[in-house]
Amino acid sequence: MSADTVSVTGWGRTAPTAARLIRPRSYEEAVAALRDCGTRGGIPRGLGRAYGDAAQNAGGAVLDMTALDRIHAIDVEGGTVLCDAGVSLHRLMQVLLPLGWFVPVTPGTRYVTVGGAIGADIHGKNHHVSGSFSRHVLSLELLTADGAIRSVRPGTALFDATAGGMGLTGVILTATVRLQPVETSLMTVDTERATDLDDLMARLTATDHRYRYSVAWIDLLARGAATGRAVLTRGDHAPLRALPRRARRDPLAFRTSRFPAAPAFVPEGLLTRTTVGLFNELWYRRAPRARAGELQRISTFFHPLDGVPHWNRIYGRGGFVQYQFVVGHGREDALRRIVRRISEHRCPSFLAVLKRFGEADPGWLSFPVPGWTLALDVPANLPGLGAFLDELDEEVAAAGGRVYLAKDSRLRPELLAAMYPRLDDFRALRAELDPRGVFVSDLARRLNL
């Protein structure tokens, strides 16, 4: 087991803090690491793709769980996998796709661990059909603050606190996950353009039920009649019959694309309103007005940015903020106001997506609720950004919505209870389970979790 003091940050590369990074290589070492956390406590960490400060712990310990990455058992008949929490979704795809199975939920990157997927209760393009990741977890083993390893199942308070609990109930060691059957490793994809936000919402509302996966890239710099214009992309796993004859020879091969890594140094000011505006215009214009049945690789459809290692560097040393919120059905006026305000503020975001959420998941701090979710990346050094996002937080809370804790780096704690009504239950269980505050993070201190 190694331990070094390092500077730790989230994927947004903002607000780094120093912590002792401990890398256990066995369950026994994980228990020992927990005892060795010290007075500032510890927090488990996977591959570091939480955008904000959820996996940081200033002056304390961070438990890097990526060395615990064994796949213990695969039930090829029943479609389940038992694996360590440090296994990445990328690794699961490599192993499971040739067997005809796919992960039940994947976010915009496959470089997240199973433990991180549960701790953040990640969602993907299929939430309106499949819900969040934890809905597909049949059981997990959790190392709690007292050093005990507990078997935890859905329907219990501890499971509901852990799903979306940002690692604050304990260290997930293993999980058994139900999988999605597939015939091929390709996607059949429909693409179309929407002229404005109302057109986009109408298309999603009318036809989303036909697709397992659905997402819209939205141009947040467009104004006037074009406000909220978008490119809508939807699809499903391609059946064997949809593949050309040559591709049927190896229909379950998992192939990915890889491009040169973003440079270690990127000049400040590269992503301005002008440059992002030009990119957005080009991206919208080059998209087809309507195209159906295109075959795409899984990596192209789900994880295009994974092909560019360290793509987060393009924002420069100042890093970036990813802001994601959800407002419920019937609150479309709030969504329209927020999109209009972002457009008028001229936020230079070229990575902005809108999706529809389905039924809420049971996790007490799980993010999705039925409605509309918008996520956008913005350079952290944009003048007035903090005050502007504070105003959006208030509008989201007033509409009964919430922000995503796995993306957050700056929410004010007084708004948290309004956004997450089970917050008191979470705090009470934490106090009972971990009275000494062994599990703690920068996020937890900032929001008094």
GROMACS .gro file of N, CA, C and O in nm, residues 46-85:
model
  160
   46GLY      N    1  -1.216   0.730  -0.732
   46GLY     CA    2  -1.195   0.639  -0.844
   46GLY      C    3  -1.099   0.700  -0.945
   46GLY      O    4  -0.984   0.728  -0.915
   47LEU      N    5  -1.150   0.725  -1.066
   47LEU     CA    6  -1.066   0.774  -1.174
   47LEU      C    7  -1.068   0.927  -1.186
   47LEU      O    8  -1.018   0.982  -1.283
   48GLY      N    9  -1.125   0.995  -1.087
   48GLY     CA   10  -1.116   1.140  -1.082
   48GLY      C   11  -1.202   1.215  -1.181
   48GLY      O   12  -1.168   1.326  -1.220
   49ARG      N   13  -1.316   1.157  -1.223
   49ARG     CA   14  -1.399   1.224  -1.322
   49ARG      C   15  -1.513   1.305  -1.262
   49ARG      O   16  -1.592   1.362  -1.338
   50ALA      N   17  -1.526   1.308  -1.128
   50ALA     CA   18  -1.617   1.406  -1.068
   50ALA      C   19  -1.560   1.544  -1.098
   50ALA      O   20  -1.440   1.568  -1.081
   51TYR      N   21  -1.642   1.635  -1.144
   51TYR     CA   22  -1.592   1.763  -1.195
   51TYR      C   23  -1.546   1.857  -1.083
   51TYR      O   24  -1.455   1.937  -1.104
   52GLY      N   25  -1.609   1.850  -0.967
   52GLY     CA   26  -1.578   1.943  -0.861
   52GLY      C   27  -1.493   1.883  -0.752
   52GLY      O   28  -1.394   1.814  -0.778
   53ASP      N   29  -1.533   1.905  -0.626
   53ASP     CA   30  -1.449   1.870  -0.511
   53ASP      C   31  -1.500   1.749  -0.433
   53ASP      O   32  -1.468   1.732  -0.316
   54ALA      N   33  -1.580   1.663  -0.497
   54ALA     CA   34  -1.640   1.550  -0.427
   54ALA      C   35  -1.537   1.447  -0.384
   54ALA      O   36  -1.558   1.376  -0.284
   55ALA      N   37  -1.426   1.433  -0.456
   55ALA     CA   38  -1.325   1.332  -0.423
   55ALA      C   39  -1.195   1.397  -0.378
   55ALA      O   40  -1.086   1.344  -0.402
   56GLN      N   41  -1.205   1.513  -0.314
   56GLN     CA   42  -1.091   1.582  -0.254
   56GLN      C   43  -1.110   1.588  -0.103
   56GLN      O   44  -1.223   1.583  -0.053
   57ASN      N   45  -1.000   1.604  -0.031
   57ASN     CA   46  -1.007   1.610   0.115
   57ASN      C   47  -0.887   1.686   0.167
   57ASN      O   48  -0.783   1.627   0.200
   58ALA      N   49  -0.900   1.817   0.177
   58ALA     CA   50  -0.788   1.903   0.213
   58ALA      C   51  -0.731   1.865   0.350
   58ALA      O   52  -0.802   1.864   0.450
   59GLY      N   53  -0.601   1.834   0.354
   59GLY     CA   54  -0.534   1.801   0.478
   59GLY      C   55  -0.561   1.663   0.531
   59GLY      O   56  -0.507   1.625   0.635
   60GLY      N   57  -0.643   1.585   0.462
   60GLY     CA   58  -0.676   1.451   0.508
   60GLY      C   59  -0.626   1.346   0.412
   60GLY      O   60  -0.524   1.363   0.346
   61ALA      N   61  -0.700   1.236   0.404
   61ALA     CA   62  -0.662   1.124   0.318
   61ALA      C   63  -0.761   1.108   0.204
   61ALA      O   64  -0.880   1.135   0.219
   62VAL      N   65  -0.712   1.064   0.091
   62VAL     CA   66  -0.792   1.024  -0.024
   62VAL      C   67  -0.754   0.881  -0.057
   62VAL      O   68  -0.636   0.851  -0.078
   63LEU      N   69  -0.852   0.792  -0.061
   63LEU     CA   70  -0.828   0.650  -0.085
   63LEU      C   71  -0.851   0.620  -0.233
   63LEU      O   72  -0.964   0.616  -0.279
   64ASP      N   73  -0.742   0.605  -0.306
   64ASP     CA   74  -0.748   0.571  -0.448
   64ASP      C   75  -0.780   0.422  -0.462
   64ASP      O   76  -0.696   0.337  -0.432
   65MET      N   77  -0.902   0.390  -0.510
   65MET     CA   78  -0.949   0.252  -0.511
   65MET      C   79  -0.925   0.181  -0.643
   65MET      O   80  -0.972   0.069  -0.663
   66THR      N   81  -0.850   0.243  -0.735
   66THR     CA   82  -0.839   0.186  -0.869
   66THR      C   83  -0.754   0.060  -0.876
   66THR      O   84  -0.759  -0.012  -0.976
   67ALA      N   85  -0.674   0.031  -0.772
   67ALA     CA   86  -0.597  -0.093  -0.772
   67ALA      C   87  -0.683  -0.214  -0.740
   67ALA      O   88  -0.644  -0.328  -0.767
   68LEU      N   89  -0.800  -0.192  -0.682
   68LEU     CA   90  -0.895  -0.300  -0.657
   68LEU      C   91  -0.985  -0.310  -0.780
   68LEU      O   92  -1.093  -0.250  -0.786
   69ASP      N   93  -0.942  -0.387  -0.879
   69ASP     CA   94  -1.008  -0.384  -1.010
   69ASP      C   95  -1.030  -0.524  -1.068
   69ASP      O   96  -1.020  -0.546  -1.188
   70ARG      N   97  -1.064  -0.618  -0.982
   70ARG     CA   98  -1.088  -0.755  -1.031
   70ARG      C   99  -1.233  -0.774  -1.071
   70ARG      O  100  -1.325  -0.723  -1.006
   71ILE      N  101  -1.252  -0.848  -1.178
   71ILE     CA  102  -1.385  -0.898  -1.214
   71ILE      C  103  -1.395  -1.040  -1.161
   71ILE      O  104  -1.323  -1.129  -1.206
   72HIS      N  105  -1.482  -1.060  -1.064
   72HIS     CA  106  -1.485  -1.188  -0.992
   72HIS      C  107  -1.568  -1.294  -1.064
   72HIS      O  108  -1.530  -1.411  -1.068
   73ALA      N  109  -1.684  -1.256  -1.116
   73ALA     CA  110  -1.773  -1.356  -1.177
   73ALA      C  111  -1.866  -1.288  -1.276
   73ALA      O  112  -1.913  -1.176  -1.253
   74ILE      N  113  -1.891  -1.357  -1.387
   74ILE     CA  114  -1.986  -1.311  -1.487
   74ILE      C  115  -2.088  -1.422  -1.508
   74ILE      O  116  -2.051  -1.537  -1.538
   75ASP      N  117  -2.215  -1.391  -1.490
   75ASP     CA  118  -2.323  -1.486  -1.519
   75ASP      C  119  -2.369  -1.459  -1.662
   75ASP      O  120  -2.451  -1.369  -1.686
   76VAL      N  121  -2.315  -1.533  -1.756
   76VAL     CA  122  -2.346  -1.509  -1.897
   76VAL      C  123  -2.491  -1.542  -1.927
   76VAL      O  124  -2.553  -1.481  -2.015
   77GLU      N  125  -2.548  -1.637  -1.857
   77GLU     CA  126  -2.688  -1.673  -1.879
   77GLU      C  127  -2.782  -1.568  -1.821
   77GLU      O  128  -2.876  -1.523  -1.886
   78GLY      N  129  -2.755  -1.530  -1.697
   78GLY     CA  130  -2.846  -1.437  -1.629
   78GLY      C  131  -2.817  -1.291  -1.652
   78GLY      O  132  -2.900  -1.205  -1.622
   79GLY      N  133  -2.697  -1.259  -1.701
   79GLY     CA  134  -2.664  -1.120  -1.731
   79GLY      C  135  -2.631  -1.036  -1.610
   79GLY      O  136  -2.686  -0.927  -1.591
   80THR      N  137  -2.540  -1.085  -1.525
   80THR     CA  138  -2.492  -1.007  -1.411
   80THR      C  139  -2.340  -1.019  -1.403
   80THR      O  140  -2.281  -1.114  -1.454
   81VAL      N  141  -2.279  -0.922  -1.336
   81VAL     CA  142  -2.135  -0.925  -1.313
   81VAL      C  143  -2.108  -0.887  -1.168
   81VAL      O  144  -2.173  -0.798  -1.114
   82LEU      N  145  -2.016  -0.958  -1.105
   82LEU     CA  146  -1.967  -0.925  -0.971
   82LEU      C  147  -1.824  -0.878  -0.987
   82LEU      O  148  -1.738  -0.951  -1.039
   83CYS      N  149  -1.798  -0.755  -0.944
   83CYS     CA  150  -1.664  -0.699  -0.964
   83CYS      C  151  -1.627  -0.608  -0.849
   83CYS      O  152  -1.712  -0.564  -0.771
   84ASP      N  153  -1.497  -0.578  -0.841
   84ASP     CA  154  -1.449  -0.479  -0.746
   84ASP      C  155  -1.498  -0.340  -0.787
   84ASP      O  156  -1.522  -0.312  -0.905
   85ALA      N  157  -1.506  -0.251  -0.688
   85ALA     CA  158  -1.553  -0.116  -0.714
   85ALA      C  159  -1.456  -0.035  -0.797
   85ALA      O  160  -1.494   0.065  -0.859
   0.00000   0.00000   0.00000
